Short mmCIF file of C-alpha atoms and ligand atoms in Angstrom, two decimals:
data_model
loop_
_atom_site.label_atom_id
_atom_site.label_comp_id
_atom_site.label_asym_id
_atom_site.label_seq_id
_atom_site.Cartn_x
_atom_site.Cartn_y
_atom_site.Cartn_z
CA GLU Q 1 -112.03 -11.27 102.61
CA MET Q 2 -111.56 -9.02 99.49
CA THR Q 3 -108.66 -7.01 98.00
CA ASP Q 4 -107.86 -5.32 94.67
CA VAL Q 5 -104.84 -7.47 93.83
CA ALA Q 6 -103.77 -10.76 95.39
CA ILE Q 7 -100.10 -11.57 94.81
CA ILE Q 8 -99.05 -15.19 95.23
CA GLY Q 9 -95.33 -15.41 96.10
CA ALA Q 10 -92.83 -13.04 97.75
CA GLY Q 11 -89.87 -13.49 95.42
CA PRO Q 12 -88.42 -10.75 93.19
CA ALA Q 13 -91.55 -10.69 90.96
CA GLY Q 14 -94.12 -10.62 93.77
CA LEU Q 15 -92.29 -8.13 95.97
CA THR Q 16 -91.52 -5.76 93.09
CA LEU Q 17 -95.18 -5.83 92.04
CA ALA Q 18 -96.33 -5.29 95.66
CA ASN Q 19 -94.06 -2.26 96.10
CA LEU Q 20 -95.06 -0.69 92.78
CA LEU Q 21 -98.79 -1.15 93.50
CA GLN Q 22 -98.32 0.24 97.01
CA ARG Q 23 -96.64 3.35 95.53
CA ASN Q 24 -99.64 3.71 93.20
CA GLY Q 25 -102.13 3.47 96.06
CA ILE Q 26 -103.51 0.10 94.95
CA SER Q 27 -104.45 -2.27 97.77
CA CYS Q 28 -102.82 -5.70 97.55
CA VAL Q 29 -102.19 -8.74 99.72
CA VAL Q 30 -99.10 -10.96 99.32
CA LEU Q 31 -99.48 -14.63 100.25
CA GLU Q 32 -96.08 -16.36 100.64
CA ALA Q 33 -95.77 -20.12 101.27
CA ARG Q 34 -92.51 -20.02 103.23
CA ASP Q 35 -91.34 -18.20 106.32
CA ARG Q 36 -89.47 -14.90 106.30
CA SER Q 37 -86.00 -16.35 106.90
CA TYR Q 38 -86.32 -18.72 103.90
CA VAL Q 39 -87.39 -15.85 101.63
CA GLU Q 40 -84.62 -13.56 102.86
CA GLU Q 41 -81.80 -16.13 102.77
CA ARG Q 42 -82.20 -17.77 99.33
CA GLN Q 43 -79.01 -17.01 97.33
CA ARG Q 44 -79.60 -16.90 93.57
CA ALA Q 45 -79.00 -14.10 91.07
CA GLY Q 46 -76.28 -11.50 91.44
CA ILE Q 47 -76.92 -8.83 88.77
CA LEU Q 48 -79.73 -6.28 88.42
CA ASP Q 49 -79.60 -5.06 84.82
CA HIS Q 50 -80.09 -1.44 83.81
CA TYR Q 51 -83.69 -1.97 82.68
CA GLY Q 52 -84.48 -3.54 86.05
CA SER Q 53 -82.89 -0.72 88.05
CA GLU Q 54 -84.88 1.81 85.98
CA ILE Q 55 -88.12 0.17 87.14
CA PHE Q 56 -87.16 0.95 90.73
CA ALA Q 57 -85.84 4.43 89.87
CA ALA Q 58 -89.10 5.38 88.07
CA ALA Q 59 -91.08 4.41 91.19
CA GLY Q 60 -88.79 6.38 93.51
CA LEU Q 61 -87.50 3.12 95.02
CA ALA Q 62 -83.85 3.27 93.84
CA GLU Q 63 -82.55 4.63 97.16
CA ALA Q 64 -84.43 2.03 99.21
CA VAL Q 65 -83.66 -0.93 97.00
CA ILE Q 66 -80.32 -0.53 95.19
CA ALA Q 67 -78.42 2.13 97.18
CA GLY Q 68 -74.70 1.36 97.35
CA ALA Q 69 -74.70 -1.44 94.81
CA PRO Q 70 -71.51 -1.27 92.69
CA ARG Q 71 -72.00 -0.65 88.97
CA GLU Q 72 -71.17 -3.49 86.60
CA GLN Q 73 -68.34 -2.28 84.33
CA PHE Q 74 -66.11 -4.82 82.60
CA LEU Q 75 -66.66 -8.43 81.62
CA GLU Q 76 -63.35 -10.25 81.09
CA LEU Q 77 -63.54 -13.03 78.50
CA ARG Q 78 -60.44 -15.24 78.36
CA TYR Q 79 -60.39 -17.17 75.07
CA GLU Q 80 -57.93 -20.07 75.32
CA GLY Q 81 -56.20 -18.03 78.08
CA GLU Q 82 -56.10 -14.82 75.98
CA PRO Q 83 -57.77 -11.98 77.99
CA HIS Q 84 -60.34 -9.69 76.30
CA LEU Q 85 -61.98 -6.93 78.34
CA PHE Q 86 -65.52 -6.02 77.23
CA ASP Q 87 -66.61 -2.55 78.36
CA GLY Q 88 -70.41 -2.88 78.39
CA PRO Q 89 -71.31 0.71 79.39
CA ALA Q 90 -69.02 2.10 76.65
CA HIS Q 91 -71.15 0.23 74.07
CA ALA Q 92 -74.52 0.83 75.75
CA GLY Q 93 -74.49 4.62 76.02
CA GLY Q 94 -73.20 4.50 79.61
CA ARG Q 95 -76.01 2.20 80.76
CA SER Q 96 -74.97 -0.73 82.95
CA GLY Q 97 -76.31 -3.12 85.54
CA VAL Q 98 -75.52 -3.15 89.25
CA LEU Q 99 -74.12 -5.99 91.32
CA VAL Q 100 -76.73 -6.81 93.96
CA PRO Q 101 -77.26 -10.33 95.34
CA GLN Q 102 -80.88 -11.41 94.88
CA GLN Q 103 -81.38 -12.07 98.60
CA LEU Q 104 -80.31 -8.47 99.37
CA LEU Q 105 -82.75 -7.09 96.79
CA VAL Q 106 -85.55 -9.28 98.19
CA ARG Q 107 -84.73 -8.25 101.76
CA ARG Q 108 -84.88 -4.55 100.87
CA LEU Q 109 -88.11 -4.94 98.86
CA LEU Q 110 -89.67 -6.79 101.77
CA THR Q 111 -88.61 -4.17 104.34
CA THR Q 112 -89.86 -1.32 102.16
CA PHE Q 113 -93.26 -2.97 101.54
CA LEU Q 114 -93.80 -3.73 105.25
CA ALA Q 115 -92.59 -0.25 106.26
CA GLY Q 116 -95.30 1.15 103.95
CA GLY Q 117 -97.91 -0.87 105.84
CA GLY Q 118 -98.00 -3.68 103.27
CA ASP Q 119 -100.04 -6.83 104.00
CA LEU Q 120 -97.62 -9.75 103.52
CA ARG Q 121 -98.53 -13.12 105.03
CA PHE Q 122 -95.69 -15.63 105.44
CA ALA Q 123 -96.15 -19.38 105.83
CA THR Q 124 -99.44 -19.05 103.89
CA PRO Q 125 -99.26 -21.40 100.88
CA VAL Q 126 -102.17 -20.98 98.47
CA ASP Q 127 -103.64 -24.46 97.94
CA ARG Q 128 -106.12 -23.71 95.19
CA ILE Q 129 -107.23 -20.89 92.91
CA ASN Q 130 -110.80 -20.67 91.65
CA ILE Q 131 -110.12 -18.53 88.59
CA LYS Q 132 -113.79 -18.00 87.68
CA GLU Q 133 -114.49 -16.52 91.11
CA ASN Q 134 -111.03 -14.88 91.54
CA ARG Q 135 -110.77 -16.73 94.84
CA MET Q 136 -107.72 -18.25 96.52
CA VAL Q 137 -108.00 -20.93 99.14
CA TYR Q 138 -105.22 -21.31 101.70
CA ALA Q 139 -104.90 -23.16 104.98
CA GLY Q 140 -107.13 -21.21 107.34
CA GLY Q 141 -108.84 -18.90 104.94
CA GLU Q 142 -109.94 -17.62 101.57
CA LEU Q 143 -109.14 -14.40 99.73
CA THR Q 144 -111.06 -12.92 96.81
CA ALA Q 145 -109.47 -10.30 94.59
CA SER Q 146 -110.30 -8.28 91.48
CA TYR Q 147 -107.02 -9.52 89.98
CA ILE Q 148 -104.56 -12.31 90.87
CA ALA Q 149 -100.82 -12.14 90.17
CA GLY Q 150 -99.16 -15.57 89.99
CA CYS Q 151 -95.63 -14.75 91.16
CA ASP Q 152 -95.13 -18.18 92.74
CA GLY Q 153 -92.19 -19.47 90.74
CA PHE Q 154 -91.86 -22.52 88.53
CA HIS Q 155 -93.33 -24.98 91.05
CA GLY Q 156 -96.14 -22.70 92.19
CA VAL Q 157 -99.91 -23.19 92.07
CA SER Q 158 -100.92 -20.43 89.63
CA ARG Q 159 -99.75 -21.85 86.26
CA ARG Q 160 -101.17 -25.24 87.27
CA SER Q 161 -104.57 -23.61 87.92
CA ILE Q 162 -104.97 -22.57 84.29
CA PRO Q 163 -106.71 -25.22 82.15
CA ALA Q 164 -103.94 -27.04 80.25
CA ALA Q 165 -105.89 -26.62 76.99
CA ALA Q 166 -105.52 -22.84 77.33
CA LEU Q 167 -101.70 -22.99 77.52
CA THR Q 168 -98.89 -23.76 75.09
CA THR Q 169 -95.63 -24.57 76.84
CA TYR Q 170 -92.14 -24.65 75.29
CA SER Q 171 -89.22 -26.34 77.01
CA PHE Q 172 -85.64 -26.84 75.91
CA ASP Q 173 -82.76 -28.79 77.47
CA HIS Q 174 -79.43 -27.17 76.52
CA GLY Q 175 -77.70 -30.54 77.02
CA ILE Q 176 -75.01 -28.89 79.14
CA GLY Q 177 -74.10 -29.61 82.74
CA TRP Q 178 -73.38 -26.63 84.99
CA TYR Q 179 -71.73 -27.06 88.36
CA THR Q 180 -71.61 -24.01 90.62
CA VAL Q 181 -69.61 -23.57 93.82
CA LEU Q 182 -69.51 -20.77 96.34
CA ALA Q 183 -66.03 -20.34 97.87
CA ASP Q 184 -64.30 -17.99 100.33
CA ALA Q 185 -61.94 -17.04 97.52
CA PRO Q 186 -61.22 -13.37 96.76
CA PRO Q 187 -63.49 -12.00 93.99
CA PRO Q 188 -61.96 -11.35 90.53
CA ARG Q 189 -61.15 -7.77 89.44
CA HIS Q 190 -63.90 -8.10 86.82
CA ALA Q 191 -66.62 -10.66 86.14
CA LEU Q 192 -64.57 -13.39 84.48
CA MET Q 193 -65.38 -16.11 81.93
CA GLY Q 194 -62.96 -18.71 80.60
CA ILE Q 195 -63.75 -20.08 77.13
CA SER Q 196 -61.64 -22.96 75.89
CA GLU Q 197 -61.53 -26.49 74.56
CA HIS Q 198 -61.31 -27.60 78.23
CA GLY Q 199 -64.85 -26.32 78.86
CA PHE Q 200 -66.53 -23.15 80.09
CA ALA Q 201 -65.84 -21.67 83.54
CA ALA Q 202 -66.79 -18.37 85.19
CA GLN Q 203 -66.01 -16.44 88.37
CA PHE Q 204 -68.15 -13.66 89.85
CA GLY Q 205 -67.72 -11.73 93.09
CA ARG Q 206 -70.23 -12.44 95.83
CA GLY Q 207 -69.28 -9.68 98.31
CA PRO Q 208 -65.71 -8.67 99.26
CA LYS Q 209 -64.50 -12.11 100.39
CA ALA Q 210 -66.36 -14.69 98.34
CA SER Q 211 -66.68 -15.86 94.76
CA ARG Q 212 -69.31 -17.80 92.84
CA PHE Q 213 -67.72 -20.15 90.25
CA TYR Q 214 -69.45 -21.99 87.42
CA LEU Q 215 -67.98 -24.95 85.52
CA GLN Q 216 -69.42 -26.79 82.52
CA TYR Q 217 -69.28 -30.54 83.07
CA ASP Q 218 -69.93 -33.55 80.91
CA LEU Q 219 -73.45 -34.81 81.73
CA GLY Q 220 -72.39 -38.40 81.17
CA ALA Q 221 -69.39 -38.26 83.51
CA GLY Q 222 -70.95 -38.53 86.96
CA ASP Q 223 -71.95 -35.94 89.53
CA PRO Q 224 -69.35 -33.11 89.91
CA ARG Q 225 -70.47 -32.55 93.51
CA GLU Q 226 -68.46 -35.72 94.20
CA TRP Q 227 -65.29 -34.20 92.70
CA PRO Q 228 -62.48 -33.74 95.23
CA ASP Q 229 -62.00 -29.97 95.77
CA ASP Q 230 -58.46 -30.20 94.35
CA HIS Q 231 -59.90 -31.41 91.06
CA THR Q 232 -62.41 -28.54 91.01
CA TRP Q 233 -59.59 -26.00 91.57
CA ASP Q 234 -57.40 -27.69 88.94
CA GLN Q 235 -60.23 -27.40 86.44
CA LEU Q 236 -60.86 -23.75 87.35
CA ARG Q 237 -57.15 -22.83 87.02
CA LEU Q 238 -57.00 -24.60 83.65
CA ARG Q 239 -60.20 -23.11 82.22
CA LEU Q 240 -59.75 -19.59 83.62
CA GLY Q 241 -56.16 -19.67 82.32
CA ASP Q 242 -54.81 -18.69 85.73
CA PRO Q 243 -52.33 -21.12 87.34
CA ALA Q 244 -52.16 -18.83 90.41
CA LEU Q 245 -55.94 -18.54 90.92
CA PRO Q 246 -56.47 -17.70 94.63
CA THR Q 247 -58.55 -20.48 96.25
CA GLY Q 248 -60.43 -20.84 99.54
CA PRO Q 249 -62.84 -23.19 101.35
CA ILE Q 250 -65.78 -24.27 99.17
CA THR Q 251 -68.97 -23.56 101.12
CA ASP Q 252 -71.72 -24.56 98.69
CA ARG Q 253 -71.96 -26.98 95.77
CA GLU Q 254 -74.95 -27.02 93.40
CA ILE Q 255 -75.95 -28.34 90.03
CA VAL Q 256 -77.77 -25.73 87.93
CA GLU Q 257 -80.14 -27.16 85.34
CA MET Q 258 -79.43 -25.62 81.94
CA ARG Q 259 -82.97 -25.64 80.68
CA SER Q 260 -85.43 -23.11 79.30
CA PHE Q 261 -89.19 -22.99 79.58
CA VAL Q 262 -91.89 -20.56 78.37
CA THR Q 263 -95.67 -20.61 78.90
CA GLU Q 264 -97.97 -18.90 76.44
CA PRO Q 265 -100.09 -16.89 77.12
CA MET Q 266 -98.98 -15.47 80.50
CA ALA Q 267 -102.54 -14.50 81.41
CA TYR Q 268 -105.94 -16.24 81.75
CA ALA Q 269 -109.13 -14.41 82.80
CA ASN Q 270 -107.98 -12.20 85.72
CA LEU Q 271 -104.95 -14.35 86.58
CA PHE Q 272 -101.59 -12.95 85.39
CA LEU Q 273 -98.34 -14.98 85.56
CA ALA Q 274 -95.06 -13.15 86.22
CA GLY Q 275 -91.44 -14.34 86.56
CA ASP Q 276 -90.48 -17.99 86.94
CA ALA Q 277 -94.20 -18.93 87.14
CA ALA Q 278 -94.27 -18.18 83.38
CA HIS Q 279 -90.71 -18.79 82.17
CA ILE Q 280 -87.35 -20.31 83.09
CA ILE Q 281 -84.12 -19.15 81.46
CA THR Q 282 -80.53 -20.36 82.02
CA PRO Q 283 -78.30 -18.12 84.20
CA MET Q 284 -76.22 -17.45 81.02
CA GLY Q 285 -76.59 -13.71 80.54
CA ALA Q 286 -78.05 -13.27 84.06
CA LYS Q 287 -81.65 -12.66 82.91
CA GLY Q 288 -83.81 -14.86 85.20
CA MET Q 289 -84.41 -12.39 87.97
CA ASN Q 290 -84.36 -9.47 85.52
CA LEU Q 291 -87.19 -10.97 83.46
CA ALA Q 292 -89.21 -11.40 86.67
CA LEU Q 293 -88.75 -7.70 87.48
CA ALA Q 294 -89.61 -6.67 83.91
CA ASP Q 295 -92.89 -8.64 84.08
CA ALA Q 296 -93.72 -7.08 87.46
CA GLY Q 297 -93.11 -3.59 86.06
CA VAL Q 298 -95.45 -4.14 83.10
CA LEU Q 299 -98.11 -5.74 85.32
CA ALA Q 300 -98.02 -2.96 87.94
CA THR Q 301 -98.60 -0.28 85.27
CA ALA Q 302 -101.39 -2.30 83.64
CA LEU Q 303 -103.20 -3.06 86.91
CA THR Q 304 -102.96 0.58 88.00
CA ALA Q 305 -104.54 1.74 84.70
CA ALA Q 306 -107.32 -0.83 85.06
CA LEU Q 307 -108.08 -0.08 88.73
CA HIS Q 308 -107.59 3.70 88.68
CA ASP Q 309 -108.88 4.60 85.22
CA GLY Q 310 -110.95 1.55 84.23
CA ASP Q 311 -108.64 1.18 81.24
CA ASP Q 312 -107.73 -2.50 80.80
CA ALA Q 313 -105.95 -2.21 77.42
CA ALA Q 314 -102.49 -2.75 78.94
CA LEU Q 315 -103.81 -5.74 80.90
CA ARG Q 316 -105.12 -7.28 77.70
CA SER Q 317 -101.73 -6.84 76.01
CA TYR Q 318 -99.73 -7.83 79.13
CA SER Q 319 -98.92 -11.32 77.87
CA ASP Q 320 -97.76 -10.18 74.40
CA THR Q 321 -95.65 -7.37 75.89
CA CYS Q 322 -93.89 -9.72 78.32
CA LEU Q 323 -93.48 -12.60 75.87
CA ARG Q 324 -91.70 -10.32 73.37
CA ARG Q 325 -88.99 -9.56 75.96
CA THR Q 326 -89.01 -13.15 77.26
CA TRP Q 327 -88.30 -14.66 73.82
CA ASP Q 328 -85.72 -11.99 73.05
CA TYR Q 329 -83.86 -12.85 76.27
CA GLN Q 330 -84.25 -16.60 75.64
CA GLU Q 331 -82.60 -16.17 72.24
CA PHE Q 332 -79.82 -14.01 73.75
CA SER Q 333 -79.17 -16.56 76.48
CA ARG Q 334 -78.96 -19.40 73.92
CA TRP Q 335 -76.65 -17.30 71.66
CA PHE Q 336 -74.39 -16.60 74.68
CA THR Q 337 -74.51 -20.24 75.84
CA GLU Q 338 -73.35 -21.53 72.45
CA MET Q 339 -70.66 -18.86 72.13
CA VAL Q 340 -68.99 -19.80 75.42
CA HIS Q 341 -69.64 -23.55 75.56
CA ASP Q 342 -69.18 -24.74 71.98
CA ALA Q 343 -65.44 -24.04 72.08
CA ALA Q 344 -65.36 -27.37 73.93
CA ALA Q 345 -67.59 -29.18 71.39
CA ALA Q 346 -64.84 -31.69 70.62
CA GLU Q 347 -67.17 -33.86 68.60
CA ASP Q 348 -68.33 -30.99 66.39
CA PRO Q 349 -65.53 -28.82 64.94
CA PHE Q 350 -68.01 -26.83 62.83
CA ARG Q 351 -69.86 -25.64 65.96
CA ARG Q 352 -66.50 -24.81 67.54
CA ARG Q 353 -65.63 -22.54 64.64
CA LEU Q 354 -69.10 -20.92 64.66
CA ALA Q 355 -68.61 -20.10 68.36
CA LYS Q 356 -65.23 -18.51 67.59
CA ALA Q 357 -66.75 -16.43 64.77
CA ARG Q 358 -69.49 -15.24 67.18
CA PHE Q 359 -66.83 -14.28 69.74
CA ASP Q 360 -64.58 -12.51 67.17
CA ARG Q 361 -67.51 -10.39 65.94
CA LEU Q 362 -67.70 -8.70 69.37
CA TRP Q 363 -64.22 -7.25 68.82
CA THR Q 364 -64.37 -6.53 65.06
CA ASN Q 365 -67.94 -5.23 64.59
CA PRO Q 366 -68.89 -2.27 66.84
CA LYS Q 367 -72.62 -2.74 66.04
CA ALA Q 368 -72.45 -6.34 67.28
CA ALA Q 369 -70.71 -5.12 70.43
CA ASP Q 370 -73.40 -2.48 70.94
CA TRP Q 371 -76.13 -5.11 70.59
CA PHE Q 372 -74.36 -7.41 73.08
CA ALA Q 373 -73.99 -4.54 75.57
CA ASP Q 374 -77.64 -3.53 75.15
CA MET Q 375 -78.76 -7.09 75.80
CA MET Q 376 -76.59 -7.26 78.94
CA ALA Q 377 -78.09 -3.93 80.10
CA GLY Q 378 -81.56 -5.17 79.24
CA THR Q 379 -82.28 -2.11 77.07
CA ALA Q 380 -82.20 -3.68 73.59
CA LEU Q 381 -86.02 -3.73 73.26
CA ILE Q 382 -86.64 -0.18 74.49
P1 FAS D 1 -89.18 -17.15 92.89
O1 FAS D 1 -89.13 -18.62 92.68
O2 FAS D 1 -87.95 -16.42 93.28
O3 FAS D 1 -90.28 -16.82 94.04
C1 FAS D 1 -91.52 -17.52 94.09
C2 FAS D 1 -92.04 -17.42 95.52
O4 FAS D 1 -93.36 -17.99 95.53
C3 FAS D 1 -91.21 -18.21 96.51
O5 FAS D 1 -90.89 -17.39 97.62
C4 FAS D 1 -92.11 -19.38 96.89
O6 FAS D 1 -91.94 -19.76 98.25
C5 FAS D 1 -93.49 -18.79 96.68
N1 FAS D 1 -94.52 -19.79 96.41
C6 FAS D 1 -94.43 -20.91 95.63
N2 FAS D 1 -95.62 -21.58 95.63
C7 FAS D 1 -96.48 -20.85 96.42
C8 FAS D 1 -97.85 -21.02 96.81
N3 FAS D 1 -98.57 -22.06 96.39
N4 FAS D 1 -98.40 -20.08 97.62
C9 FAS D 1 -97.69 -19.02 98.05
N5 FAS D 1 -96.38 -18.81 97.73
C10 FAS D 1 -95.80 -19.72 96.91
N6 FAS D 1 -81.27 -15.52 87.68
C11 FAS D 1 -80.38 -14.58 87.25
O7 FAS D 1 -80.81 -13.55 86.69
N7 FAS D 1 -79.03 -14.74 87.43
C12 FAS D 1 -78.51 -15.82 88.07
O8 FAS D 1 -77.29 -15.94 88.22
C13 FAS D 1 -79.41 -16.83 88.55
N8 FAS D 1 -78.92 -17.90 89.20
C14 FAS D 1 -79.79 -18.83 89.65
C15 FAS D 1 -79.29 -19.94 90.35
C16 FAS D 1 -80.16 -20.91 90.81
C17 FAS D 1 -79.60 -22.08 91.57
C18 FAS D 1 -81.57 -20.79 90.60
C19 FAS D 1 -82.53 -21.83 91.08
C20 FAS D 1 -82.07 -19.69 89.92
C21 FAS D 1 -81.18 -18.70 89.45
N9 FAS D 1 -81.66 -17.56 88.78
C22 FAS D 1 -80.79 -16.61 88.33
C23 FAS D 1 -83.09 -17.37 88.49
C24 FAS D 1 -83.80 -16.82 89.69
O9 FAS D 1 -83.14 -15.66 90.12
C25 FAS D 1 -85.26 -16.59 89.32
O10 FAS D 1 -85.37 -16.07 88.01
C26 FAS D 1 -85.99 -15.62 90.26
O11 FAS D 1 -85.90 -16.10 91.58
C27 FAS D 1 -87.46 -15.54 89.81
O12 FAS D 1 -88.18 -14.78 90.71
P2 FAS D 1 -89.75 -15.07 90.95
O13 FAS D 1 -90.42 -15.18 89.64
O14 FAS D 1 -90.19 -14.06 91.94
O15 FAS D 1 -89.82 -16.55 91.58
#
């Protein structure tokens, strides 16, 4: 069986690429390991940045994919209980992200692709890729393609199919524990972060009746999922500087690994890696899903030029183009991580003071504030 582009994985990267190629009249097949309900239910990211929403708008997909999503306006940063309201759009020329849960974005991308007659095969894990022959082997069949897009996430098959000698990988452990809980607690007025010597905490809305909380925890002090809920709420009230924080039943408890990973290059022969298959970034700064969409946007344009006009220049520079944004976001995420976590670096007063200087700059230097807002909107590199 033969197609122009085979896409491995139906996450944000794979489904964005599939929709963009479909709009450009390029034939593609999506092979997804899991079943539809798994793909549609997985709760992860919550913010689509401006750059990401522009990818959909430019393809005429904004209505189908992000209609009704509320605009992201203020970020409230409470420093030792002192509130500071950061108005991102005011510093980024009116550009802002939108609040859309990843599973909603994926569901809409999926529906749109299928409605356009897209060929998406669930429960079809790709077992092996023969890169020389552009052939994928899966249980019950084989698929050959002119190009293969590895959108199969960090644990997928595509990165592993590239000879190790051809890749350089970078990984970094931020040495910070992050505990996240989902609770039926009313969402905050604005996205909220608490920065203090007690440790970082954050609260984001997840729909009208729920909140996603994050708490930094000491890696050496046991598993926070064992904490009694009262202790979790005590810590959140303390760190968010709000003794009257409204609570509610905790419905999900997870540990988020604070690690980063980048593969170079993101392409080998006619196999192109996109999203988590190529890089992992911490949720600090909400760039994981947005990097996946950015890669998919670059790859869709490059594949269309190659297949429609025989011009493969953009394909050849795909990896460099995506790595420039990837490393810029990795640096931003690390900068942000240190700014909000090092206030609790009890053992290192110098780092504590550096973090405070970084924070103060946002309110004293308008150019620094503009840069921060542009990074949040994802438009700093444009
Ligand atoms: P995905 O992992 O989403 O999708 C890969 C797909 O490939 C999956 O559907 C998988 O089933 C499929 N697949 C794997 N192997 C296959 C094979 N062999 N054959 C066929 N299919 C295969 N990002 C943010 O921006 N903000 C956040 O707040 C945030 N929070 C997160 C919280 C958690 C707990 C986690 C784990 C991640 C979070 N992320 C966040 C990052 C996350 O959103 C990822 O960046 C995003 O899902 C990446 O999308 P994809 O690259 O499409 O990979």
